[in-house]
PDB file of C-alpha atoms in Angstrom:
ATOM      1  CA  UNK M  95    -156.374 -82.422-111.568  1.00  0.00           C
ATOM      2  CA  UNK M  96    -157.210 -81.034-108.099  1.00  0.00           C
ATOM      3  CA  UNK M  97    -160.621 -79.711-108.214  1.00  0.00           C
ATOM      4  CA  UNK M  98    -160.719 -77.508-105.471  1.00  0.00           C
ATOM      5  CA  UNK M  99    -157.338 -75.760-106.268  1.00  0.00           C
ATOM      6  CA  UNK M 100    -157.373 -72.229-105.300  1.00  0.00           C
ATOM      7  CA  UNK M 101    -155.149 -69.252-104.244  1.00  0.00           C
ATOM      8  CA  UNK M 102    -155.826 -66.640-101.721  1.00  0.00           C
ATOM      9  CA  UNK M 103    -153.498 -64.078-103.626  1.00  0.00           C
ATOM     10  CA  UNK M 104    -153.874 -61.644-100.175  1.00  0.00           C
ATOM     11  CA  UNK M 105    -152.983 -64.177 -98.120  1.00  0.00           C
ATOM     12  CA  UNK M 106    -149.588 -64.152 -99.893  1.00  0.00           C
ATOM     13  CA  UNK M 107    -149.675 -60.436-100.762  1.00  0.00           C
ATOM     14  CA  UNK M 108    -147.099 -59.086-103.238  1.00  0.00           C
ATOM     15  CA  UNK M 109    -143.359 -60.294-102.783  1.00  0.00           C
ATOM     16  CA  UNK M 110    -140.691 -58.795-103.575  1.00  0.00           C
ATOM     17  CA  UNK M 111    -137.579 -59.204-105.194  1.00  0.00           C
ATOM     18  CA  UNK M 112    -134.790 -58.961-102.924  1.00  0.00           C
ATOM     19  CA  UNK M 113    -132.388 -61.116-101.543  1.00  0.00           C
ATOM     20  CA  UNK M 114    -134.075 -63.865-103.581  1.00  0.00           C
ATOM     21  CA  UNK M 115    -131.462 -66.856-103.265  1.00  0.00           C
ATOM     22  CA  UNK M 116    -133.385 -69.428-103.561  1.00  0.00           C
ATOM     23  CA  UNK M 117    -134.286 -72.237-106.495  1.00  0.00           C
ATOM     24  CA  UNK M 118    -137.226 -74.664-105.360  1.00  0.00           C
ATOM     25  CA  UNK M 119    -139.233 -77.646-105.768  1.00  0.00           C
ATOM     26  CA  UNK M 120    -142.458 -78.137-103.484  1.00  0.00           C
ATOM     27  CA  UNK M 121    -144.439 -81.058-103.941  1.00  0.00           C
ATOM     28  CA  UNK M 122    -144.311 -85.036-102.527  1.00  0.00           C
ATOM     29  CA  UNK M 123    -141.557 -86.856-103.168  1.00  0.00           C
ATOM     30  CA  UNK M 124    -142.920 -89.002-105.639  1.00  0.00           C
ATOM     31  CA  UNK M 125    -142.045 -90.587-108.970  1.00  0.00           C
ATOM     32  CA  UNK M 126    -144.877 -88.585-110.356  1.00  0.00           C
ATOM     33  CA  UNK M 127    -143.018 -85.472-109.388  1.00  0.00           C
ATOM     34  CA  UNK M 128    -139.648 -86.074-110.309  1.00  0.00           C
ATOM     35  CA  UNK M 129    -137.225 -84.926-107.362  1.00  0.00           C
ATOM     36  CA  UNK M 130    -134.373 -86.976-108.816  1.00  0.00           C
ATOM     37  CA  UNK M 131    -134.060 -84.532-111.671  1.00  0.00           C
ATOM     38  CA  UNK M 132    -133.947 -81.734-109.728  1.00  0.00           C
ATOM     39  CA  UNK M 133    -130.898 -83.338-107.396  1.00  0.00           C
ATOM     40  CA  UNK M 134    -129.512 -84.651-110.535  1.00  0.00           C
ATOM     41  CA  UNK M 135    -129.481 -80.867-112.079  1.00  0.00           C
ATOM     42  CA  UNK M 136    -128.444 -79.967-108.754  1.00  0.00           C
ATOM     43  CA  UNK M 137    -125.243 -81.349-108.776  1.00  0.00           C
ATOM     44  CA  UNK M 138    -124.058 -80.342-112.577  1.00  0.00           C
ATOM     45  CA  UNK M 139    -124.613 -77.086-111.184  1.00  0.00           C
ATOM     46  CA  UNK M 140    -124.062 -75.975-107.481  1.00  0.00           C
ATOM     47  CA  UNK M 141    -120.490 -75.245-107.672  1.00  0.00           C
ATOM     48  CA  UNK M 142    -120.924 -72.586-110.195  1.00  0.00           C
ATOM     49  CA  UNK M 143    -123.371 -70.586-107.838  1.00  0.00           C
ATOM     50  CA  UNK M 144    -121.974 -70.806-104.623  1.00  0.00           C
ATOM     51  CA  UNK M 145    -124.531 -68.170-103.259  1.00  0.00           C
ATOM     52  CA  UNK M 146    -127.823 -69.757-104.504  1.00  0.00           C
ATOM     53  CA  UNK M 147    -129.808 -72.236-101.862  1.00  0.00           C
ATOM     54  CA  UNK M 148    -131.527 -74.971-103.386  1.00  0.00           C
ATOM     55  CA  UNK M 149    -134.772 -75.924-101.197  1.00  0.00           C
ATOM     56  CA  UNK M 150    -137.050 -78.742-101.938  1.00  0.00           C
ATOM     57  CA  UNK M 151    -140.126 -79.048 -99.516  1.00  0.00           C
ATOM     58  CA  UNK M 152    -142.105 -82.022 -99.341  1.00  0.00           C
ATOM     59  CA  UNK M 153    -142.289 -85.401 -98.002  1.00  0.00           C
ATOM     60  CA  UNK M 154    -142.748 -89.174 -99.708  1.00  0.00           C
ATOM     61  CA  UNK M 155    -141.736 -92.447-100.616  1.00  0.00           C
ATOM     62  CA  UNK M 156    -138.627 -90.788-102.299  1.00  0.00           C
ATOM     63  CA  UNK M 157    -137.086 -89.226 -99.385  1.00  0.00           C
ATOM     64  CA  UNK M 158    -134.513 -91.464 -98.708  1.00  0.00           C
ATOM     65  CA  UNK M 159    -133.510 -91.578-102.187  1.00  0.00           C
ATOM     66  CA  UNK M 160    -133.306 -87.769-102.173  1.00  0.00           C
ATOM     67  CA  UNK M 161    -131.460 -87.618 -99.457  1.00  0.00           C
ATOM     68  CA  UNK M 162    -128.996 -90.380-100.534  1.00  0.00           C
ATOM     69  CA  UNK M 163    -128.030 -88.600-103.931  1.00  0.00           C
ATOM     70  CA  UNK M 164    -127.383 -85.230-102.431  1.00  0.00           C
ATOM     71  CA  UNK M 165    -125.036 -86.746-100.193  1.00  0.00           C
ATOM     72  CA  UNK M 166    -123.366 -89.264-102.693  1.00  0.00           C
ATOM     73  CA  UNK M 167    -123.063 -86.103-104.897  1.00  0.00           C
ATOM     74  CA  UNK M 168    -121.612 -83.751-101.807  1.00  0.00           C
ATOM     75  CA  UNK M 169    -124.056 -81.051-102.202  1.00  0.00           C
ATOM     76  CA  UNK M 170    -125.508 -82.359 -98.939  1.00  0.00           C
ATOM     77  CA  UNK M 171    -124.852 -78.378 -97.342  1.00  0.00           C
ATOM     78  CA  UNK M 172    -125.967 -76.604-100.633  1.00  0.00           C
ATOM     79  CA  UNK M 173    -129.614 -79.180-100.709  1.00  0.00           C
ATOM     80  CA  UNK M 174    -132.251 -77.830 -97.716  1.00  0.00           C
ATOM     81  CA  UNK M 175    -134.739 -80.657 -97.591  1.00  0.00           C
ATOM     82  CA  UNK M 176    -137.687 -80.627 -95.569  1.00  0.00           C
ATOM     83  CA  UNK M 177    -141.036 -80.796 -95.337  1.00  0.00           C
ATOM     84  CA  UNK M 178    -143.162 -77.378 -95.102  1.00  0.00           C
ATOM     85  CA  UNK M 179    -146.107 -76.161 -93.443  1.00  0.00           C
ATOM     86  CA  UNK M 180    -145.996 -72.414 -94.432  1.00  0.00           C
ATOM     87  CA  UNK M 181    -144.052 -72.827 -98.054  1.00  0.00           C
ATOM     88  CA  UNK M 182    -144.856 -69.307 -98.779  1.00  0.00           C
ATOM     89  CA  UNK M 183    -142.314 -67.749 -96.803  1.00  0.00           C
ATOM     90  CA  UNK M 184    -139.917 -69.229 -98.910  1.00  0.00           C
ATOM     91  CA  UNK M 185    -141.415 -69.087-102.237  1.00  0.00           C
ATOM     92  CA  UNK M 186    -141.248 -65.641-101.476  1.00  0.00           C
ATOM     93  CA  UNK M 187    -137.999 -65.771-101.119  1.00  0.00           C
ATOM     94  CA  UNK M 188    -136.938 -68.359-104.722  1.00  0.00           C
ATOM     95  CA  UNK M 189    -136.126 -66.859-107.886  1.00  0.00           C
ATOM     96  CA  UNK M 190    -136.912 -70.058-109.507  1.00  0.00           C
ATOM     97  CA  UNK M 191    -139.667 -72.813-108.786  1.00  0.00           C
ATOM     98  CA  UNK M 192    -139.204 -76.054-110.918  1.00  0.00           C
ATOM     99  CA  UNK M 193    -142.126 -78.238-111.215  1.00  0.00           C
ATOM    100  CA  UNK M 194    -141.275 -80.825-113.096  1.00  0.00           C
ATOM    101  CA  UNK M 195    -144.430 -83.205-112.681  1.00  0.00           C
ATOM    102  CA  UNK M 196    -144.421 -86.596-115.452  1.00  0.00           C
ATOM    103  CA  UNK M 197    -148.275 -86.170-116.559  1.00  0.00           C
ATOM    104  CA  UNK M 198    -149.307 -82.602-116.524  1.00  0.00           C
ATOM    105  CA  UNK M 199    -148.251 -79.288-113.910  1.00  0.00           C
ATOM    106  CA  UNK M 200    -151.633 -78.121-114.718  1.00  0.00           C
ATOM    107  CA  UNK M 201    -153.657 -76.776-111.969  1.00  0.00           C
ATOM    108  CA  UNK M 202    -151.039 -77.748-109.389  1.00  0.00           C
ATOM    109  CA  UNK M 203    -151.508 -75.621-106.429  1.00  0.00           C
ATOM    110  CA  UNK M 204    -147.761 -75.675-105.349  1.00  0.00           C
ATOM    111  CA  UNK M 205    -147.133 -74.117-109.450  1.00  0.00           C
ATOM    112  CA  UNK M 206    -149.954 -71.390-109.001  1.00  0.00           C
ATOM    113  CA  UNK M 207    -148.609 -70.472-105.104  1.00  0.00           C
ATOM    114  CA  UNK M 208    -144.712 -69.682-106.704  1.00  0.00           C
ATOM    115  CA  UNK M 209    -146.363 -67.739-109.481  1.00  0.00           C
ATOM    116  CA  UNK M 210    -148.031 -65.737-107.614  1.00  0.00           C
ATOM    117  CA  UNK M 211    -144.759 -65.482-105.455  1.00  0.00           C
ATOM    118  CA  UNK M 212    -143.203 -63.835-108.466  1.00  0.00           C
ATOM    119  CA  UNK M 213    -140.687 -66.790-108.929  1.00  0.00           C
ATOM    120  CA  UNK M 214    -139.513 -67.462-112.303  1.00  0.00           C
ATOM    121  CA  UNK M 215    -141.169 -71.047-113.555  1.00  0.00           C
ATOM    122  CA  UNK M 216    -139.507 -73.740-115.155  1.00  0.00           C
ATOM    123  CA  UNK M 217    -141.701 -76.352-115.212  1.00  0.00           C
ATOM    124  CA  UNK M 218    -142.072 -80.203-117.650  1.00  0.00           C
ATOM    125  CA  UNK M 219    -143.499 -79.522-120.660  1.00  0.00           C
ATOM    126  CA  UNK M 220    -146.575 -81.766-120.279  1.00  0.00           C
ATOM    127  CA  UNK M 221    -150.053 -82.207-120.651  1.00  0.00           C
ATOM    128  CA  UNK M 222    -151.623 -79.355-120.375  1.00  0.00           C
ATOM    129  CA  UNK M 223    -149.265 -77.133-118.507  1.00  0.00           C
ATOM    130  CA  UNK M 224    -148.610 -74.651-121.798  1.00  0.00           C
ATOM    131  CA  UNK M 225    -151.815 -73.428-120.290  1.00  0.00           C
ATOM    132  CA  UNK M 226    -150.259 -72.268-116.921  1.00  0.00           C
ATOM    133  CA  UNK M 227    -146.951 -71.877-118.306  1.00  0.00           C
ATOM    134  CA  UNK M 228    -147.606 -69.937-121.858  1.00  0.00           C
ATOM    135  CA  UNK M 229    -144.090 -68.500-122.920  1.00  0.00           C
ATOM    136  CA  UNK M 230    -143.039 -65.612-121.808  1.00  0.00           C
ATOM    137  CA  UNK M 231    -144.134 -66.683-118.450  1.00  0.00           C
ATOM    138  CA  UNK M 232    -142.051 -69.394-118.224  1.00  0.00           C
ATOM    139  CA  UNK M 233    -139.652 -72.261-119.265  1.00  0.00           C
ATOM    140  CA  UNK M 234    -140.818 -75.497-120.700  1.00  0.00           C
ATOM    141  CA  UNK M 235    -138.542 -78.131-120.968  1.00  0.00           C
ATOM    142  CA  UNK M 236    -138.170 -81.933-121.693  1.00  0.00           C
ATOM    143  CA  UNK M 237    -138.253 -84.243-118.328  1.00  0.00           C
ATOM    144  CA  UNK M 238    -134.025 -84.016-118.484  1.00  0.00           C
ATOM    145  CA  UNK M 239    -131.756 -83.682-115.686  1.00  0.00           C
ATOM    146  CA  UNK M 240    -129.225 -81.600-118.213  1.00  0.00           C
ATOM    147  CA  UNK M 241    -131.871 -79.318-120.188  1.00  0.00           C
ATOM    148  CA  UNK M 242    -133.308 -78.545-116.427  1.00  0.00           C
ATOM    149  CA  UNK M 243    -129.330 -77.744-115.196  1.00  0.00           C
ATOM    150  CA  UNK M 244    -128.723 -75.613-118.199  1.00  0.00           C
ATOM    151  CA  UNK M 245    -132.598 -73.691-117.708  1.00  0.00           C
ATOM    152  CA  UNK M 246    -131.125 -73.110-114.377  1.00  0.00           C
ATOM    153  CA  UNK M 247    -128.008 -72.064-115.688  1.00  0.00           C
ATOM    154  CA  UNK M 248    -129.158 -69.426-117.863  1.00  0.00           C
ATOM    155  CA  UNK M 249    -131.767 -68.237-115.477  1.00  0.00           C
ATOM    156  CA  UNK M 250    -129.536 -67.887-112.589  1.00  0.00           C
ATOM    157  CA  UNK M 251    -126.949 -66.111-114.822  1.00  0.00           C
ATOM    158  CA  UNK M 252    -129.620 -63.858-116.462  1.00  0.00           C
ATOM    159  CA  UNK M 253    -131.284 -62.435-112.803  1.00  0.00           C
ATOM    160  CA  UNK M 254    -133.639 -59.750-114.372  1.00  0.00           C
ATOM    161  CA  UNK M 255    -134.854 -61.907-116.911  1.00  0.00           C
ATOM    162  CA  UNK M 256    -135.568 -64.419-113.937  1.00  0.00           C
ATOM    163  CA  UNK M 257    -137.400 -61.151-112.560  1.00  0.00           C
ATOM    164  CA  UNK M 258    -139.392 -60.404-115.655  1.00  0.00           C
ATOM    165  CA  UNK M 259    -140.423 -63.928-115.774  1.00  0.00           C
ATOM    166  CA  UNK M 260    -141.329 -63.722-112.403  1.00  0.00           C
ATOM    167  CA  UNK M 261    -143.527 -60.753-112.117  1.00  0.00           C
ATOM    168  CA  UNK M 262    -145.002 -61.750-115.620  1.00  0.00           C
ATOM    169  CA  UNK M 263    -145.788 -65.101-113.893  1.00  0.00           C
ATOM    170  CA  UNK M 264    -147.854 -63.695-111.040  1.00  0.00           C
ATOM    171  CA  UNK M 265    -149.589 -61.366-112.806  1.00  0.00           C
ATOM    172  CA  UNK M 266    -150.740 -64.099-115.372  1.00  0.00           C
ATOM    173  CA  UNK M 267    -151.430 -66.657-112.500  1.00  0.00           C
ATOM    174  CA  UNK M 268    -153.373 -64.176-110.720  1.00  0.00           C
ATOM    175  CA  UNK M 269    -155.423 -62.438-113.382  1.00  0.00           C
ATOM    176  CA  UNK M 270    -156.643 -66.261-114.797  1.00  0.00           C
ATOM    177  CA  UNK M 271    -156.492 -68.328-111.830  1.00  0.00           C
ATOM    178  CA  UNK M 272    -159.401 -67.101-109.910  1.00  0.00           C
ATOM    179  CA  UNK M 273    -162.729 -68.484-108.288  1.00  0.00           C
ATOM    180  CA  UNK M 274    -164.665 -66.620-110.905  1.00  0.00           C
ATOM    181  CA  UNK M 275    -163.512 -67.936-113.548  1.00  0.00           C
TER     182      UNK M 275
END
């Protein structure tokens, strides 16, 4: 658990919906975070949304693996990855933020920045992350590359529910996620 994890909700203000084309993953590319699942649910479903941008931000001992499988599956120019000083701008601009950590998403500060972004969550259903993730704010799923590809699926199909999740996501994240309490 990070003990000093905090948001400055101004700082990132209140985004907005439009022109949301992106689905990300922000965190170091580590075992403990999963990245290959997210290529791996990547590639069973890129071709089927030609306009969406999959980002993943970061940096780690997995790069070059990363980077490997999106090329040896040829979504190499659908995959953006780099790492990220200012991740907000983008998570402003994702529909969906996967966090897909093996142990627990609780408290993660990347989790509480793309709630408060108003992206839709999909996150591992671990440890203690029901508390961050309760439903109706987001998905919960299995650590699977093909229950994450068809979460994506049905989110990226079903845009305003992807909304609703989004905005009920930042409103949770910021009403219990706070300094006081």
């Amino acid at each position: 658990l990070a003990p000093c994890s905090f948001i400055d909700y101004e700082k990132i203000g209140t985004a907005g919906n439009d022109e949301r084309k992106y689905v990300s993953f922000l965190g170091r590319f580590h075992r403990e975070k999963n990245p290959l699942i997210f290529v791996r649910a990547i590639g069973a479903i890129a071709s089927e949304f030609p306009e969406v941008k999959f980002l993943m931000m970061g940096h780690g001992p997995f790069e070059t693996k990363i980077r490997n499988a999106v090329e040896s599956m040829g979504i190499a120019d659908r995959v953006e990855i780099r790492a990220e000083l200012n991740p907000i701008q983008y998570l402003k601009k994702s529909l969906i933020f996967v966090s897909i950590q093996t142990r627990d998403n609780y408290s993660s500060q990347a989790l509480m920045e793309a709630m408060a972004c108003k992206c839709a969550i999909i996150a591992s259903d671990v440890g203690l992350t029901a508390q961050i993730v309760p439903d109706g704010i987001g998905v919960r799923i299995p650590l699977c590359p093909d229950t994450l590809a068809d979460n994506l699926r049905n989110l990226l199909n079903e845009p305003k529910k992807a909304d609703r999740l989004g905005i009920a996501a930042s409103e949770f994240v910021r009403e219990t996620q706070t300094i006081d309490r």
